[in-house]
């Protein structure tokens, strides 16, 4: 990269005319050189930025596959085309991957030669003092000795002391020509700036690799747990599970959790009607066993406070109500008893309920309806929920009997009742209206002696996301390294300084030593002048007793 | 964080916000007036100097042959605006990014931003009024933001109104702090104008009464992540203003170099384009470090709140886009053919992404981050 820009290197390149006869190896080398140019990196970075944008314009499968399906259904002509161009999977698309892979190949091609070059520079000595220090962008002179007749140090002494002082200031030094008439010292500091740059770029690569490891070996699963119930981390116990490409089920961490209780807090500030009733806090109390036979431990789970069991993380991502019901069938036997998980659909937790009772005899039973946490009914109208808390819980159900269609072997959505082969018993639209169960009416009989429903209690449930991402910690460490490297690279200055001492006599004939020094920065350095002043200060304190004076430069001193 | 909301204090906060906005308006007018009067003074000085030089040259020509060379080099040293030649010689002699071995008197000036130092002799009453008023406006504004935080019993950056008003406070604060060190009064009109726009947006487009936080936002990461993001945006706002001025200035320089007239006389009060570019780069480096931190802190927070550190949520996409554009900008400085105007354009593009991320993405795009209170 930088090498490719120096004039010497450019001359070494073959003239363009020879390009067609390069042959395959030559072509590859040419391509490599193009790829590892700084301007290529820059353009690739811009391309990456542009390529990332469509991901925010179109729904993405990584986030919401249902939304993508809906989008394609809504745009039957455009949708499939967008899909073919992978615009719904931007971040795993060929074109996006191509850009970042090229970028990182370019990065490797950049950083390795640069690291080698820097390693060599580190081992070699600071370059020889230039003939004319005065040509450097910062140039100063001081006189040592002569005040009150005090003699200055000899040039060699002066250079040795200056070198020691520079070394203390963090410069690496290389004294030259000691003992001659014009000894000097070459000094350099800030070698670590370049180390920072290399660390930064390498660590970015490490971040990418860590993310890749995570998506190969990690997994992600969901589970709903009702109060009192528990979850064991095995494949069968998950409601849904997304493994990484190379995931191995044996690597599942054998812990289990039980939900002791869940509590939601709502905004009760009546002076703020707009936000009244909004949730302000969610808290779940769990007991965790890190493995079979381990001691159970009480833990507390909140929205921003996941549980970490040996690197497997458990997040609280949802919650809702699970009314406990007992269903008796036409033969009077209990066909179902237990909590039913409902799905909240609005801010007052009006939740939709679906219950399938395949064990009911002689006909299977199905229910669909709503749970209203705080039901308020006005004359002649269906009750509505007015608050998310459980002040007056009520169930509003339609009931069906017949064949639930579960025996066909096809997987069904537990939250959707397929009414195709069912007979409606009660419903909103039918003459007899929906079943209404609340504190006063605990039990309802189904018409036609099909059975009864009993509303026993309401429990709470939590939705847990369980993740394991082996790339998380490496990615984090790589980021820390990248960040440190970035700061080193941007805010450390790399400078060279040269100091040369020569002997003169001042106006009174006293032997003096003239100390000339100059500074040079790598790249932009707005504090180079300040550093020159610092060095002047350094000499002043070093030779205070030898009558050090600043030498006022006139224009002829400058080259 | 409870939900103790103090409505009276919240109302006071809104009044102070309006008051601050009005003061910024006056600040803006004062800065514009200063630009006009200061550039006029500089123009007159330039004219006078040119006349004097012409007269002196006529005289010299009669007395001494070859004095023209001395005269012109003296004029070069006197002009802080000769930075262009620095870049030219440096680029010719050494690859940018390498150690420079060319000495040039004015390297010192360009490298250390000497032309951005205050000059004692220049009297600029309007600028003084503007800066004094801006300090007052800042205090009013700070009171408004802090009292809002106290009223809501949490940090004051959780919805669009608060992002805008707190962001504007940071812009104005960053600007006032840099003013202590360097004479950046020439960006005053743009900075105070942008602050004014942000406050107007907050109060007119996104008014939101004081409210407590949703559970997903209750985390100390909110404080860290958002405050650094807002600080970075504040810095990018100022460098954006400098990039615009840099583009205008470099056009003017080109015209003047070609011997043409430039209609944008107010740019006399603005440093040369190279100084602008260099100084903006320093500021942008800090902004980039902040933004890098924002990106990572966001990932850590997302990991805690949603269980994945990166999921290409709309907001994450745009944070990433901003980061890559500024990374390209950082490269542009050391890439041949990409410094100067192109790097200014990259800086402007980066800022446009910041603004887009902040306004359109927060309001129109669905995503996990759409808690902006709209
Ligand atoms: C993954 C993409 C990349 C990102 C995000 C990135 C980012 C950055 C940033 C922020 C800087 C400025 C800070 C510093 O000096 O350390 C920088 C500097 C630099 N980058 Fe990159 N870079 C990337 C890829 C590359 C590639 C592919 C190359 C080589 C072609 C490259 C070569 C350089 C060089 C040479 C510098 C140092 C400039 C100087 O001397 O100050 N970078 N990069």
Coordinates of C-alpha atoms in Angstrom, one line a residue, chain A:
Chain A
X1 CA 0.0 0.0 0.0
X2 CA 2.2 2.8 1.2
X3 CA 5.1 1.0 -0.5
X4 CA 3.3 1.1 -3.8
X5 CA 3.1 4.8 -3.7
X6 CA 6.7 5.6 -3.3
X7 CA 8.3 6.9 -6.4
X8 CA 11.0 4.2 -6.5
X9 CA 8.4 1.5 -6.4
X10 CA 6.4 3.1 -9.2
X11 CA 9.5 3.1 -11.4
X12 CA 9.9 -0.5 -10.8
X13 CA 6.5 -1.3 -12.2
X14 CA 6.5 -2.3 -15.8
X15 CA 5.2 0.1 -18.3
X16 CA 1.5 -0.4 -19.2
X17 CA 2.2 -1.4 -22.7
X18 CA 3.5 -4.8 -21.5
X19 CA 0.2 -5.6 -19.8
X20 CA -1.3 -8.0 -22.5
X21 CA 1.8 -10.2 -22.3
X22 CA 1.7 -10.6 -18.6
X23 CA 0.4 -14.1 -18.6
X24 CA -1.8 -15.6 -15.9
X25 CA 0.7 -15.2 -13.0
X26 CA 1.3 -11.6 -14.1
X27 CA -2.4 -11.0 -14.3
X28 CA -2.9 -12.3 -10.8
X29 CA -0.1 -10.2 -9.5
X30 CA -1.6 -7.2 -11.2
X31 CA -5.0 -7.9 -9.8
X32 CA -3.5 -8.4 -6.3
X33 CA -1.8 -5.1 -6.6
X34 CA -5.0 -3.4 -7.6
X35 CA -6.9 -5.0 -4.8
X36 CA -4.4 -4.0 -2.1
X37 CA -4.3 -0.4 -3.1
X38 CA -5.6 2.1 -0.6
X39 CA -8.0 3.6 -3.0
X40 CA -9.5 0.2 -3.6
X41 CA -10.0 -0.2 0.1
X42 CA -11.7 3.1 0.2
X43 CA -14.1 2.4 -2.7
X44 CA -14.9 -1.0 -1.1
X45 CA -15.7 0.6 2.2
X46 CA -18.1 3.0 0.4
X47 CA -19.6 0.1 -1.6
X48 CA -20.2 -1.7 1.7
X49 CA -22.0 1.3 3.1
X50 CA -24.2 1.5 0.0
X51 CA -24.8 -2.2 -0.1
X52 CA -26.0 -2.2 3.5
X53 CA -28.7 0.3 2.8
X54 CA -31.3 -2.0 1.0
X55 CA -31.4 -4.1 4.2
X56 CA -33.1 -1.2 5.9
X57 CA -35.6 -0.6 3.1
X58 CA -36.9 -4.2 2.6
X59 CA -37.9 -6.6 5.3
X60 CA -35.2 -9.1 6.1
X61 CA -35.5 -12.8 6.7
X62 CA -33.0 -12.7 9.5
X63 CA -35.4 -10.4 11.4
X64 CA -38.9 -11.4 10.4
X65 CA -39.4 -14.2 7.9
X66 CA -43.2 -13.8 8.2
X67 CA -43.0 -10.2 7.1
X68 CA -40.9 -11.1 4.1
X69 CA -43.5 -13.7 3.1
X70 CA -46.2 -11.1 3.5
X71 CA -44.3 -8.6 1.4
X72 CA -43.9 -11.1 -1.4
X73 CA -47.6 -12.0 -1.3
X74 CA -48.5 -8.3 -1.4
X75 CA -46.1 -7.7 -4.4
X76 CA -46.5 -10.8 -6.5
X77 CA -44.6 -9.4 -9.5
X78 CA -41.9 -7.4 -7.8
X79 CA -41.4 -9.6 -4.8
X80 CA -40.0 -12.7 -6.4
X81 CA -37.6 -10.6 -8.4
X82 CA -36.4 -8.8 -5.3
X83 CA -36.0 -12.3 -3.7
X84 CA -33.9 -13.5 -6.6
X85 CA -31.7 -10.5 -6.1
X86 CA -31.4 -11.5 -2.5
X87 CA -32.8 -8.3 -1.3
X88 CA -34.6 -10.0 1.6
X89 CA -31.3 -11.6 2.7
X90 CA -29.0 -8.7 2.1
X91 CA -26.5 -9.5 4.7
X92 CA -26.0 -13.1 3.6
X93 CA -26.3 -12.3 -0.1
X94 CA -23.6 -13.1 -2.6
X95 CA -23.0 -9.5 -3.5
X96 CA -22.8 -8.2 0.1
X97 CA -20.5 -11.1 1.1
X98 CA -18.3 -10.5 -2.0
X99 CA -17.8 -6.9 -1.0
X100 CA -16.8 -7.6 2.5
X101 CA -14.7 -10.6 1.6
X102 CA -12.8 -8.5 -1.0
X103 CA -12.4 -5.8 1.6
X104 CA -10.9 -8.1 4.1
X105 CA -8.7 -9.8 1.6
X106 CA -7.5 -6.4 0.6
X107 CA -7.0 -5.7 4.3
X108 CA -4.8 -8.7 4.7
X109 CA -2.8 -7.8 1.6
X110 CA -2.3 -4.4 3.1
X111 CA -1.5 -5.2 6.6
X112 CA 1.0 -8.0 6.2
X113 CA 3.5 -6.1 4.1
X114 CA 3.0 -3.1 6.3
X115 CA 3.6 -5.1 9.4
X116 CA 6.8 -6.6 7.9
X117 CA 7.9 -3.2 6.9
X118 CA 7.3 -1.8 10.4
X119 CA 9.0 -4.7 12.0
X120 CA 12.1 -3.9 10.0
X121 CA 11.8 -0.2 10.8
X122 CA 11.6 -1.1 14.4
X123 CA 14.8 -3.1 14.3
X124 CA 16.7 -0.6 12.2
X125 CA 18.2 2.5 13.8
X126 CA 16.7 6.0 13.4
X127 CA 18.0 7.4 10.2
X128 CA 21.3 9.4 9.9
X129 CA 21.2 13.0 10.8
X130 CA 20.6 15.0 7.6
X131 CA 23.3 17.4 6.5
X132 CA 21.1 20.4 6.9
X133 CA 18.9 20.1 9.9
X134 CA 17.7 23.6 9.1
X135 CA 15.5 22.3 6.3
X136 CA 13.3 20.4 8.7
X137 CA 9.9 21.9 9.4
X138 CA 10.8 22.6 13.0
X139 CA 14.2 24.0 13.5
X140 CA 15.8 25.6 16.6
X141 CA 19.2 26.4 18.0
X142 CA 20.5 27.1 21.5
X143 CA 23.9 28.2 22.7
X144 CA 25.4 26.5 25.7
X145 CA 28.0 28.2 27.8
X146 CA 29.4 31.7 27.6
X147 CA 27.3 33.3 30.2
X148 CA 29.4 34.7 33.1
X149 CA 32.4 33.2 31.4
X150 CA 31.2 29.6 32.0
X151 CA 32.4 27.1 29.4
X152 CA 29.8 25.0 27.7
X153 CA 30.0 21.2 27.5
X154 CA 32.0 19.8 24.7
X155 CA 29.9 18.9 21.6
X156 CA 30.2 15.2 22.4
X157 CA 29.2 15.6 26.0
X158 CA 26.3 17.8 24.9
X159 CA 25.1 15.2 22.4
X160 CA 25.4 12.4 24.9
X161 CA 23.4 14.3 27.5
X162 CA 20.9 15.3 24.9
X163 CA 20.6 11.7 23.8
X164 CA 20.0 10.6 27.4
X165 CA 17.3 13.3 27.9
X166 CA 15.6 12.3 24.7
X167 CA 15.6 8.7 25.7
X168 CA 13.9 9.6 28.9
X169 CA 11.3 11.4 26.9
X170 CA 10.4 8.2 25.1
X171 CA 12.6 8.6 22.0
X172 CA 14.8 5.8 20.8
X173 CA 18.2 7.3 20.1
X174 CA 21.2 6.7 17.9
X175 CA 24.2 8.9 18.7
X176 CA 26.5 9.5 15.7
X177 CA 29.9 10.8 15.0
X178 CA 30.8 11.1 18.6
X179 CA 34.2 12.6 19.1
X180 CA 34.1 14.4 15.8
X181 CA 33.7 18.1 15.3
X182 CA 30.0 17.8 14.7
X183 CA 28.5 14.9 16.7
X184 CA 24.8 14.3 16.5
X185 CA 22.0 12.1 17.7
X186 CA 19.1 10.8 15.7
X187 CA 15.9 10.1 17.7
X188 CA 12.5 8.7 16.9
X189 CA 9.4 8.2 18.9
X190 CA 5.8 7.0 18.4
X191 CA 6.8 3.7 16.7
X192 CA 3.7 2.3 18.5
X193 CA 1.4 4.5 16.3
X194 CA 1.9 2.1 13.5
X195 CA 1.5 -0.9 15.8
X196 CA -1.9 0.6 16.7
X197 CA -2.9 0.8 13.1
X198 CA -1.9 -2.8 12.4
X199 CA -3.6 -4.0 15.5
X200 CA -6.7 -2.1 14.6
X201 CA -7.0 -3.7 11.1
X202 CA -6.1 -7.2 12.3
X203 CA -8.6 -7.0 15.1
X204 CA -11.3 -6.0 12.6
X205 CA -10.6 -9.2 10.8
X206 CA -10.8 -11.0 14.2
X207 CA -14.2 -9.5 14.8
X208 CA -15.4 -10.9 11.5
X209 CA -14.0 -14.3 12.2
X210 CA -15.6 -14.3 15.6
X211 CA -19.0 -13.5 14.1
X212 CA -18.6 -16.3 11.6
X213 CA -17.8 -18.7 14.5
X214 CA -20.9 -17.6 16.2
X215 CA -23.1 -18.3 13.2
X216 CA -21.5 -21.7 12.6
X217 CA -21.6 -23.2 16.1
X218 CA -24.2 -21.1 18.0
X219 CA -27.9 -21.7 18.4
X220 CA -31.0 -19.8 19.3
X221 CA -34.3 -21.1 20.7
X222 CA -37.5 -20.0 22.2
X223 CA -39.6 -21.4 25.1
X224 CA -42.6 -20.3 26.9
X225 CA -42.7 -21.1 30.6
X226 CA -45.8 -20.7 32.8
X227 CA -45.5 -20.0 36.5
X228 CA -44.7 -23.2 38.3
X229 CA -43.5 -25.0 35.2
X230 CA -39.9 -25.6 34.1
X231 CA -37.8 -25.9 31.1
X232 CA -34.9 -28.3 30.5
X233 CA -32.3 -27.3 27.9
X234 CA -32.8 -30.3 25.5
X235 CA -33.9 -30.2 21.9
X236 CA -37.3 -31.7 22.6
X237 CA -38.2 -29.1 25.2
X238 CA -37.9 -26.1 22.9
X239 CA -40.9 -24.5 21.2
X240 CA -38.7 -23.4 18.3
X241 CA -35.0 -23.9 17.7
X242 CA -32.6 -22.4 15.1
X243 CA -29.2 -24.1 15.1
X244 CA -26.1 -22.7 13.4
X245 CA -24.8 -24.5 10.3
X246 CA -22.3 -26.7 12.3
X247 CA -24.3 -27.0 15.5
X248 CA -24.0 -30.2 17.4
X249 CA -26.9 -31.1 19.8
X250 CA -24.5 -32.7 22.3
X251 CA -23.1 -29.3 23.0
X252 CA -26.4 -28.2 24.7
X253 CA -25.7 -27.1 28.2
X254 CA -27.8 -29.4 30.5
X255 CA -29.4 -26.8 32.7
X256 CA -33.0 -26.4 33.7
X257 CA -35.0 -23.4 34.9
X258 CA -38.3 -23.2 36.7
X259 CA -40.5 -20.0 36.8
X260 CA -41.4 -19.2 40.4
X261 CA -43.2 -16.0 39.8
X262 CA -43.5 -13.1 37.3
X263 CA -44.5 -9.6 38.0
X264 CA -45.2 -6.7 35.7
X265 CA -45.4 -3.1 36.9
X266 CA -47.5 -0.6 35.1
X267 CA -47.5 3.2 35.0
X268 CA -50.1 4.3 37.6
X269 CA -49.6 8.1 37.2
X270 CA -53.1 9.4 36.7
X271 CA -51.7 12.9 35.8
X272 CA -50.2 11.4 32.6
X273 CA -53.2 9.8 30.7
X274 CA -51.1 9.3 27.6
X275 CA -48.8 6.8 29.3
X276 CA -51.1 5.5 31.9
X277 CA -51.1 1.7 32.0
X278 CA -47.8 1.4 30.0
X279 CA -45.5 -1.3 31.4
X280 CA -42.6 0.2 33.4
X281 CA -40.9 -2.9 34.6
X282 CA -40.9 -6.7 34.2
X283 CA -39.4 -9.1 36.7
X284 CA -39.2 -12.9 36.8
X285 CA -38.0 -15.0 39.6
X286 CA -36.6 -18.3 38.6
X287 CA -34.8 -21.2 40.1
X288 CA -31.9 -22.6 38.1
X289 CA -30.2 -25.9 38.2
X290 CA -26.9 -25.9 36.3
X291 CA -27.2 -29.6 35.6
X292 CA -29.1 -32.6 36.7
X293 CA -28.5 -33.2 40.4
X294 CA -27.1 -29.7 41.0
X295 CA -28.4 -27.5 43.8
X296 CA -31.2 -25.2 42.6
X297 CA -30.4 -21.5 42.8
X298 CA -32.8 -18.5 42.9
X299 CA -32.2 -16.0 40.2
X300 CA -33.9 -12.8 39.1
X301 CA -34.5 -12.1 35.4
X302 CA -35.4 -8.7 34.0
X303 CA -35.5 -7.2 30.5
X304 CA -31.9 -6.0 30.4
X305 CA -30.6 -8.6 32.8
X306 CA -30.2 -12.0 31.1
X307 CA -29.3 -15.1 32.9
X308 CA -25.9 -16.6 32.0
X309 CA -25.4 -20.3 32.5
X310 CA -21.9 -21.1 31.4
X311 CA -22.1 -18.9 28.3
X312 CA -25.7 -19.9 27.4
X313 CA -27.8 -16.9 27.9
X314 CA -31.5 -16.8 28.8
X315 CA -33.4 -13.6 28.0
X316 CA -36.8 -12.4 29.1
X317 CA -38.4 -11.4 25.9
X318 CA -42.1 -11.7 26.4
X319 CA -44.8 -12.2 28.9
X320 CA -48.6 -12.7 29.1
X321 CA -51.4 -14.4 30.9
X322 CA -52.2 -18.1 30.9
X323 CA -55.7 -18.7 32.2
X324 CA -56.1 -22.1 33.9
X325 CA -59.2 -23.9 32.7
X326 CA -60.8 -27.3 33.1
X327 CA -62.7 -28.8 30.2
X328 CA -65.1 -31.7 30.7
X329 CA -66.3 -33.6 27.7
X330 CA -69.7 -34.9 26.8
X331 CA -69.1 -38.0 28.9
X332 CA -68.4 -35.8 32.0
X333 CA -64.7 -36.8 32.1
X334 CA -62.0 -34.1 32.5
X335 CA -60.5 -33.9 29.1
X336 CA -58.2 -30.9 29.8
X337 CA -57.0 -29.2 32.9
X338 CA -54.2 -26.6 33.0
X339 CA -52.9 -23.2 31.9
X340 CA -53.5 -22.0 28.3
X341 CA -50.9 -19.6 26.9
X342 CA -52.6 -16.5 25.4
X343 CA -51.1 -14.0 23.1
X344 CA -51.4 -10.3 24.1
X345 CA -52.7 -8.2 21.3
X346 CA -52.8 -4.7 22.6
X347 CA -51.5 -2.4 25.4
X348 CA -54.2 -3.5 27.9
X349 CA -53.3 -7.1 27.4
X350 CA -56.4 -8.2 25.6
X351 CA -55.1 -11.6 24.8
X352 CA -56.2 -14.1 22.2
X353 CA -56.7 -17.7 23.4
X354 CA -56.8 -20.9 21.4
X355 CA -57.4 -24.2 23.1
X356 CA -57.6 -27.6 21.4
X357 CA -58.9 -30.6 23.4
X358 CA -58.2 -33.7 21.3
X359 CA -59.0 -36.0 24.2
X360 CA -62.6 -35.0 24.5
X361 CA -65.2 -37.7 23.8
X362 CA -67.2 -38.4 21.8
X363 CA -66.3 -35.3 19.8
X364 CA -63.1 -33.3 20.0
X365 CA -63.5 -29.8 21.3
X366 CA -61.9 -26.5 20.3
X367 CA -62.0 -23.0 21.8
X368 CA -61.0 -19.7 20.5
X369 CA -61.5 -16.3 22.1
X370 CA -60.1 -13.6 24.3
X371 CA -58.8 -13.1 27.8
X372 CA -59.7 -9.7 29.2
X373 CA -57.5 -8.9 32.3
X374 CA -59.8 -6.1 33.5
X375 CA -63.2 -6.7 31.8
X376 CA -65.7 -4.0 31.9
X377 CA -69.0 -4.5 30.2
X378 CA -71.5 -1.9 29.2
X379 CA -75.1 -2.7 28.8
X380 CA -75.8 -4.7 25.7
X381 CA -72.2 -4.7 24.5
X382 CA -69.4 -7.2 24.6
X383 CA -67.1 -6.6 27.5
X384 CA -63.8 -4.9 26.9
X385 CA -60.5 -4.8 28.8
X386 CA -59.6 -1.4 30.1
X387 CA -56.4 -2.2 32.0
X388 CA -53.4 -4.6 31.7
X389 CA -53.6 -5.7 35.3
X390 CA -55.8 -8.6 36.6
X391 CA -58.6 -6.7 38.2
X392 CA -61.5 -8.5 36.7
X393 CA -60.3 -11.3 34.5
X394 CA -62.8 -12.7 32.1
X395 CA -62.8 -15.2 29.2
X396 CA -64.9 -14.6 26.1
X397 CA -64.9 -17.8 24.1
X398 CA -66.3 -19.4 21.0
X399 CA -66.6 -23.1 21.1
X400 CA -66.5 -25.8 18.5
X401 CA -66.8 -29.5 18.3
X402 CA -65.8 -32.1 15.7
X403 CA -62.5 -33.1 14.2
X404 CA -59.5 -30.9 15.1
X405 CA -57.5 -32.4 12.2
X406 CA -54.6 -33.2 14.5
X407 CA -54.4 -36.8 13.4
X408 CA -53.4 -36.1 9.9
X409 CA -49.8 -35.8 11.1
X410 CA -49.4 -32.4 9.6
X411 CA -47.8 -29.9 12.0
X412 CA -50.3 -27.2 13.1
X413 CA -49.9 -23.8 14.6
X414 CA -51.0 -24.1 18.2
X415 CA -52.3 -20.5 18.1
X416 CA -54.7 -21.1 15.2
X417 CA -57.8 -23.2 15.3
X418 CA -58.6 -24.8 11.9
X419 CA -62.4 -24.7 11.9
X420 CA -62.9 -26.4 8.6
X421 CA -64.1 -29.7 10.0
X422 CA -65.6 -28.3 13.2
X423 CA -69.2 -27.4 14.1
X424 CA -69.7 -24.1 15.8
X425 CA -71.4 -24.4 19.2
X426 CA -71.2 -20.8 20.5
X427 CA -69.8 -17.7 19.0
X428 CA -70.1 -14.0 18.7
X429 CA -72.0 -14.2 15.5
X430 CA -74.2 -17.2 16.4
X431 CA -77.5 -16.8 18.2
X432 CA -76.5 -18.0 21.6
X433 CA -73.5 -15.6 21.8
X434 CA -70.1 -16.4 23.2
X435 CA -69.3 -18.1 26.5
X436 CA -68.5 -15.5 29.2
X437 CA -66.6 -16.7 32.2
X438 CA -65.5 -14.4 35.0
X439 CA -65.4 -14.1 38.8
X440 CA -69.1 -14.6 39.1
X441 CA -69.6 -17.1 36.3
X442 CA -67.0 -19.8 36.9
X443 CA -68.5 -22.5 34.8
X444 CA -70.3 -22.7 31.5
X445 CA -72.1 -25.6 29.9
X446 CA -71.6 -26.2 26.2
X447 CA -74.8 -26.5 24.2
X448 CA -76.0 -30.0 23.2
X449 CA -74.4 -31.6 26.2
X450 CA -71.0 -31.5 24.6
X451 CA -69.4 -30.7 27.9
X452 CA -68.4 -27.8 30.1
X453 CA -65.6 -25.3 30.6
X454 CA -64.5 -24.1 34.0
X455 CA -62.3 -20.9 34.6
X456 CA -60.1 -21.7 37.6
X457 CA -57.3 -19.2 37.8
X458 CA -55.0 -17.0 35.8
X459 CA -51.3 -17.6 35.8
X460 CA -48.5 -15.6 34.2
X461 CA -46.0 -16.9 31.7
X462 CA -42.8 -15.6 30.3
X463 CA -41.3 -16.0 26.9
X464 CA -37.6 -17.0 27.1
X465 CA -35.0 -16.7 24.3
X466 CA -32.1 -19.1 24.9
X467 CA -28.9 -18.2 23.0
X468 CA -25.5 -19.6 22.8
X469 CA -23.0 -17.8 20.7
X470 CA -19.4 -19.0 21.0
X471 CA -18.2 -16.0 19.0
X472 CA -19.5 -13.5 21.5
X473 CA -16.5 -13.2 23.8
X474 CA -13.9 -13.4 21.0
X475 CA -15.8 -10.7 19.2
X476 CA -15.8 -8.5 22.3
X477 CA -12.1 -9.0 22.9
X478 CA -11.3 -8.3 19.3
X479 CA -13.3 -5.1 19.5
X480 CA -11.4 -4.0 22.6
X481 CA -8.1 -4.6 20.8
X482 CA -9.4 -2.7 17.7
X483 CA -10.5 0.2 19.8
X484 CA -7.2 0.4 21.6
X485 CA -5.4 0.2 18.3
X486 CA -7.5 2.9 16.8
X487 CA -6.8 5.3 19.6
X488 CA -3.1 4.5 19.5
X489 CA -3.0 5.0 15.8
X490 CA -4.9 8.3 15.8
X491 CA -3.6 10.0 18.8
X492 CA 0.0 9.0 19.1
X493 CA 2.4 11.1 17.0
X494 CA 5.3 9.6 15.2
X495 CA 8.2 12.0 15.1
X496 CA 11.9 12.1 14.4
X497 CA 14.3 14.5 16.0
X498 CA 17.9 15.3 15.2
X499 CA 20.3 17.2 17.4
X500 CA 23.8 18.2 16.4
X501 CA 26.4 20.0 18.4
X502 CA 29.2 22.2 17.1
X503 CA 31.7 24.4 18.7
X504 CA 32.0 28.2 18.4
X505 CA 33.2 31.1 20.3
X506 CA 30.8 33.8 21.4
X507 CA 31.5 37.6 21.0
X508 CA 33.6 37.5 24.2
X509 CA 35.8 34.8 23.0
X510 CA 34.4 32.2 25.3
X511 CA 34.1 28.6 23.9
X512 CA 30.5 27.8 23.4
X513 CA 28.6 24.9 22.0
X514 CA 25.8 25.4 19.5
X515 CA 23.0 22.9 19.7
X516 CA 20.9 22.7 16.5
X517 CA 17.9 20.5 16.5
X518 CA 15.1 19.8 14.1
X519 CA 11.9 17.8 14.1
X520 CA 9.9 16.0 11.5
X521 CA 6.5 14.3 11.8
X522 CA 5.0 11.5 9.9
X523 CA 1.8 12.8 8.4
X524 CA -0.1 15.6 9.9
X525 CA 1.1 16.7 13.3
X526 CA -0.3 19.9 14.6
X527 CA 1.7 19.7 17.8
X528 CA 5.2 19.5 16.3
X529 CA 6.0 23.1 17.2
X530 CA 4.9 22.4 20.7
X531 CA 7.2 19.4 20.8
X532 CA 10.1 21.7 19.6
X533 CA 9.3 24.1 22.4
X534 CA 9.3 21.2 24.9
X535 CA 12.8 20.2 23.6
X536 CA 14.0 23.7 24.1
X537 CA 12.7 23.5 27.7
X538 CA 14.5 20.3 28.1
X539 CA 17.8 21.7 27.1
X540 CA 17.2 24.7 29.3
X541 CA 16.7 22.6 32.4
X542 CA 19.5 20.3 31.4
X543 CA 22.1 23.0 31.1
X544 CA 20.8 25.7 33.3
X545 CA 24.1 26.2 35.0
X546 CA 26.0 26.4 31.8
X547 CA 24.2 29.5 30.6
X548 CA 21.9 28.2 27.9
X549 CA 20.3 30.7 25.6
X550 CA 18.0 30.6 22.7
X551 CA 19.5 31.5 19.5
X552 CA 17.4 33.8 17.5
X553 CA 17.1 32.6 14.0
X554 CA 17.3 35.1 11.3
X555 CA 15.9 34.3 7.9
X556 CA 19.3 33.2 6.5
X557 CA 19.4 30.4 9.1
X558 CA 16.5 28.8 7.3
X559 CA 17.4 27.0 4.3

